[in-house]
Short mmCIF file of C-alpha atoms in Angstrom, two decimals:
data_model
loop_
_atom_site.label_atom_id
_atom_site.label_comp_id
_atom_site.label_asym_id
_atom_site.label_seq_id
_atom_site.Cartn_x
_atom_site.Cartn_y
_atom_site.Cartn_z
CA UNK A 1 10.52 6.62 -5.25
CA UNK A 2 10.33 2.59 -4.43
CA UNK A 3 12.37 1.18 -1.55
CA UNK A 4 11.47 -2.05 -1.59
CA UNK A 5 13.01 -4.64 -4.32
CA UNK A 6 11.06 -7.83 -4.25
CA UNK A 7 12.56 -10.86 -5.95
CA UNK A 8 11.82 -12.97 -8.11
CA UNK A 9 9.42 -10.63 -10.15
CA UNK A 10 7.44 -13.70 -10.81
CA UNK A 11 7.26 -17.20 -9.64
CA UNK A 12 5.07 -20.11 -10.94
CA UNK A 13 4.94 -23.33 -8.56
CA UNK A 14 2.56 -26.49 -8.50
CA UNK A 15 -0.06 -26.72 -5.38
CA UNK A 16 1.42 -28.46 -2.36
CA UNK A 17 5.03 -26.91 -3.12
CA UNK A 18 6.26 -24.06 -1.11
CA UNK A 19 6.92 -20.80 -2.18
CA UNK A 20 9.73 -18.09 -1.23
CA UNK A 21 9.91 -14.47 -1.85
CA UNK A 22 12.60 -12.38 -1.16
CA UNK A 23 12.73 -7.98 -0.33
CA UNK A 24 15.13 -5.93 -0.07
CA UNK A 25 15.20 -2.36 1.12
CA UNK A 26 17.76 0.70 1.43
CA UNK A 27 17.28 2.53 4.45
CA UNK A 28 16.65 1.83 8.01
CA UNK A 29 13.26 0.70 8.84
CA UNK A 30 10.94 0.55 12.03
CA UNK A 31 8.86 -2.36 10.57
CA UNK A 32 8.61 -4.35 7.29
CA UNK A 33 5.26 -5.56 6.14
CA UNK A 34 3.98 -8.09 3.51
CA UNK A 35 0.81 -7.30 1.74
CA UNK A 36 -1.13 -9.54 -0.96
CA UNK A 37 -3.20 -8.24 -3.90
CA UNK A 38 -5.55 -10.07 -6.41
CA UNK A 39 -5.92 -8.83 -9.56
CA UNK A 40 -7.22 -5.74 -9.85
CA UNK A 41 -8.18 -5.46 -5.89
CA UNK A 42 -7.06 -3.82 -2.80
CA UNK A 43 -4.10 -4.55 -0.80
CA UNK A 44 -4.53 -7.13 2.24
CA UNK A 45 -2.30 -6.90 5.19
CA UNK A 46 -0.49 -10.47 5.71
CA UNK A 47 2.05 -9.91 8.41
CA UNK A 48 4.24 -6.81 10.20
CA UNK A 49 7.73 -7.85 11.61
CA UNK A 50 9.55 -4.75 13.72
CA UNK A 51 13.06 -4.36 13.30
CA UNK A 52 13.90 -5.81 16.32
CA UNK A 53 12.26 -9.34 15.42
CA UNK A 54 14.05 -11.50 12.97
CA UNK A 55 11.36 -14.01 12.40
CA UNK A 56 7.68 -14.33 12.73
CA UNK A 57 5.09 -16.94 11.77
CA UNK A 58 1.00 -16.72 10.88
CA UNK A 59 -0.55 -19.86 9.94
CA UNK A 60 1.29 -20.96 6.68
CA UNK A 61 3.29 -17.74 6.48
CA UNK A 62 6.89 -17.46 7.82
CA UNK A 63 8.60 -14.01 7.54
CA UNK A 64 12.24 -13.63 8.38
CA UNK A 65 13.94 -10.23 8.58
CA UNK A 66 17.55 -9.55 8.23
CA UNK A 67 18.48 -5.95 9.27
CA UNK A 68 21.88 -6.17 8.51
CA UNK A 69 21.62 -7.27 5.20
CA UNK A 70 18.31 -4.93 4.83
CA UNK A 71 16.52 -7.85 3.53
CA UNK A 72 13.13 -9.99 4.23
CA UNK A 73 11.85 -13.27 2.91
CA UNK A 74 8.05 -14.43 2.67
CA UNK A 75 7.48 -18.21 2.83
CA UNK A 76 4.55 -19.79 1.90
CA UNK A 77 4.05 -23.36 2.89
CA UNK A 78 1.73 -25.93 0.76
CA UNK A 79 0.86 -23.14 -1.35
CA UNK A 80 -2.71 -23.33 -2.49
CA UNK A 81 -4.21 -22.14 -5.93
CA UNK A 82 -5.99 -19.57 -3.85
CA UNK A 83 -2.69 -18.18 -2.91
CA UNK A 84 -2.31 -16.82 -6.74
CA UNK A 85 -1.73 -13.07 -6.06
CA UNK A 86 0.95 -10.44 -6.01
CA UNK A 87 2.95 -9.90 -3.01
CA UNK A 88 4.68 -7.05 -1.70
CA UNK A 89 6.89 -5.85 0.88
CA UNK A 90 6.57 -2.57 2.10
CA UNK A 91 8.56 -0.63 4.73
CA UNK A 92 8.39 1.98 7.39
CA UNK A 93 11.57 4.09 7.65
CA UNK A 94 13.02 4.74 11.08
CA UNK A 95 13.43 8.34 11.87
CA UNK A 96 11.19 10.07 9.98
CA UNK A 97 8.88 11.41 12.63
CA UNK A 98 8.42 15.03 13.06
CA UNK A 99 5.92 16.99 15.00
CA UNK A 100 2.80 14.57 15.18
CA UNK A 101 4.54 11.51 14.06
CA UNK A 102 5.31 10.41 10.12
CA UNK A 103 4.20 7.38 8.71
CA UNK A 104 4.58 6.22 5.14
CA UNK A 105 4.71 2.78 3.73
CA UNK A 106 6.83 2.34 0.92
CA UNK A 107 6.45 -0.55 -1.25
CA UNK A 108 8.13 -2.64 -3.61
CA UNK A 109 7.27 -3.48 -7.12
CA UNK A 110 5.94 -7.25 -5.92
CA UNK A 111 6.18 -10.73 -6.56
CA UNK A 112 3.65 -12.03 -8.97
CA UNK A 113 3.02 -15.90 -7.70
CA UNK A 114 0.91 -18.50 -9.83
CA UNK A 115 0.25 -21.77 -7.85
CA UNK A 116 -0.91 -24.23 -10.45
CA UNK A 117 -3.78 -26.60 -9.47
CA UNK B 1 -18.25 -1.26 9.80
CA UNK B 2 -16.77 -3.31 7.04
CA UNK B 3 -13.81 -1.34 6.30
CA UNK B 4 -12.51 0.92 3.96
CA UNK B 5 -14.92 2.25 1.30
CA UNK B 6 -13.91 4.07 -1.86
CA UNK B 7 -16.05 5.48 -4.54
CA UNK B 8 -16.28 5.52 -7.35
CA UNK B 9 -14.80 2.26 -8.19
CA UNK B 10 -14.55 3.06 -11.93
CA UNK B 11 -14.26 6.44 -13.42
CA UNK B 12 -13.75 7.53 -17.19
CA UNK B 13 -13.07 10.93 -17.86
CA UNK B 14 -12.15 13.24 -20.90
CA UNK B 15 -8.76 14.69 -20.50
CA UNK B 16 -8.55 18.30 -19.61
CA UNK B 17 -11.83 17.15 -16.98
CA UNK B 18 -11.77 17.23 -13.30
CA UNK B 19 -12.49 14.22 -10.68
CA UNK B 20 -12.99 13.62 -7.43
CA UNK B 21 -12.41 10.40 -5.37
CA UNK B 22 -14.07 9.61 -1.84
CA UNK B 23 -12.47 7.53 0.65
CA UNK B 24 -14.32 6.51 4.24
CA UNK B 25 -11.68 5.06 6.54
CA UNK B 26 -12.38 2.94 9.36
CA UNK B 27 -14.26 4.85 11.80
CA UNK B 28 -11.70 4.61 14.80
CA UNK B 29 -8.68 5.01 12.51
CA UNK B 30 -7.10 8.49 13.01
CA UNK B 31 -4.57 7.74 10.05
CA UNK B 32 -5.55 7.92 6.07
CA UNK B 33 -3.45 7.63 3.45
CA UNK B 34 -3.64 7.79 -0.63
CA UNK B 35 -1.65 5.72 -3.15
CA UNK B 36 -1.24 5.34 -6.65
CA UNK B 37 -0.83 2.31 -8.50
CA UNK B 38 0.31 1.69 -12.18
CA UNK B 39 0.01 -1.57 -13.47
CA UNK B 40 2.74 -3.88 -12.89
CA UNK B 41 3.91 -1.28 -10.15
CA UNK B 42 3.65 -0.92 -6.51
CA UNK B 43 1.73 1.29 -4.75
CA UNK B 44 3.17 5.12 -4.45
CA UNK B 45 2.54 7.50 -1.76
CA UNK B 46 0.66 10.20 -2.37
CA UNK B 47 -0.43 11.78 0.81
CA UNK B 48 -1.20 11.13 4.33
CA UNK B 49 -3.46 12.51 6.91
CA UNK B 50 -3.50 12.23 10.66
CA UNK B 51 -6.71 13.17 11.76
CA UNK B 52 -7.98 16.47 9.52
CA UNK B 53 -4.42 17.28 9.38
CA UNK B 54 -2.37 16.81 5.93
CA UNK B 55 1.00 15.69 7.40
CA UNK B 56 2.95 14.72 4.23
CA UNK B 57 2.40 15.06 0.62
CA UNK B 58 4.61 13.27 -2.02
CA UNK B 59 6.21 15.04 -4.81
CA UNK B 60 4.35 12.72 -6.66
CA UNK B 61 1.32 15.26 -5.91
CA UNK B 62 1.70 18.16 -8.28
CA UNK B 63 -0.47 21.27 -8.22
CA UNK B 64 -3.63 19.79 -10.05
CA UNK B 65 -3.79 17.03 -7.19
CA UNK B 66 -5.22 18.12 -3.61
CA UNK B 67 -6.47 16.09 -0.73
CA UNK B 68 -8.48 17.21 1.99
CA UNK B 69 -10.18 15.49 5.11
CA UNK B 70 -12.66 17.38 6.84
CA UNK B 71 -13.75 16.86 10.67
CA UNK B 72 -10.75 13.99 10.12
CA UNK B 73 -13.37 11.67 8.91
CA UNK B 74 -13.63 10.92 5.10
CA UNK B 75 -11.36 12.12 2.80
CA UNK B 76 -11.48 13.20 -1.09
CA UNK B 77 -8.76 13.60 -3.69
CA UNK B 78 -9.18 15.96 -6.53
CA UNK B 79 -7.37 15.90 -9.67
CA UNK B 80 -7.80 18.88 -11.98
CA UNK B 81 -6.99 19.03 -15.71
CA UNK B 82 -6.75 15.30 -15.84
CA UNK B 83 -4.20 13.86 -18.42
CA UNK B 84 -3.46 10.69 -19.69
CA UNK B 85 -0.53 10.01 -17.42
CA UNK B 86 -3.33 10.10 -14.60
CA UNK B 87 -4.80 6.98 -15.35
CA UNK B 88 -3.86 4.84 -12.61
CA UNK B 89 -5.74 3.02 -9.42
CA UNK B 90 -6.11 5.29 -6.48
CA UNK B 91 -6.16 3.46 -3.35
CA UNK B 92 -6.83 4.73 0.27
CA UNK B 93 -5.79 3.02 3.17
CA UNK B 94 -6.25 3.78 7.06
CA UNK B 95 -4.79 2.83 10.39
CA UNK B 96 -4.64 3.39 13.86
CA UNK B 97 -2.10 6.01 15.46
CA UNK B 98 0.65 3.33 16.46
CA UNK B 99 3.59 3.07 13.74
CA UNK B 100 3.73 -0.69 14.49
CA UNK B 101 -0.13 -1.36 13.05
CA UNK B 102 -1.03 -2.55 9.50
CA UNK B 103 -2.86 -0.23 7.02
CA UNK B 104 -6.65 -1.58 5.84
CA UNK B 105 -6.91 -0.62 2.31
CA UNK B 106 -10.10 0.00 0.33
CA UNK B 107 -10.55 -1.37 -3.30
CA UNK B 108 -9.62 1.52 -4.96
CA UNK B 109 -10.70 3.42 -7.56
CA UNK B 110 -9.39 2.82 -11.15
CA UNK B 111 -9.44 6.38 -13.07
CA UNK B 112 -9.14 5.93 -16.82
CA UNK B 113 -8.29 9.44 -18.84
CA UNK B 114 -9.26 9.21 -22.46
#
């Protein structure tokens, strides 16, 4: 089953504008990660935020995490046409470890971002 | 080493046939994962290896699916008696041991069952 829910499902903006995508999840997490996927390709990791962190930056990306609301947001500033892709949040649940360690990324359905030149 | 490699990239098969996919992870990564993705959906977890040990299997992984990772290096995913519902992108990913680390994905194998 998919834990995360991204919002909106689709977003269309002009080049240069900022894009904000939200993610909600259901269970306690160890960390939350954002990935990008260009059409028909594999996923590329963008940023990881741990459960004890509230905000993280990487280049034009800014991620926030609110564990009390079980939600995260991804902000892409000064968007470019090359940012056109689907964006997924993925969570690693806490308390799922057993034996040698259990690790499972659970993805949402994604936000499809279109940046118009 | 240029990343996670998956072969083949595309596979078209007739219903009822068996198919096998291969994944070569990044060499120093001891964790390897298989995911399945259908159109408009996010990847769904299938199974996970820590070295050669298969530690988790999703309920999505019916008895027609089997995965192996002999010697803790490359992995294979076999689907027996394929059904049209198996048509999807099959993604492989690998990572280091640390839970707070990113997963690196391959380009995927797109399976079409006709």
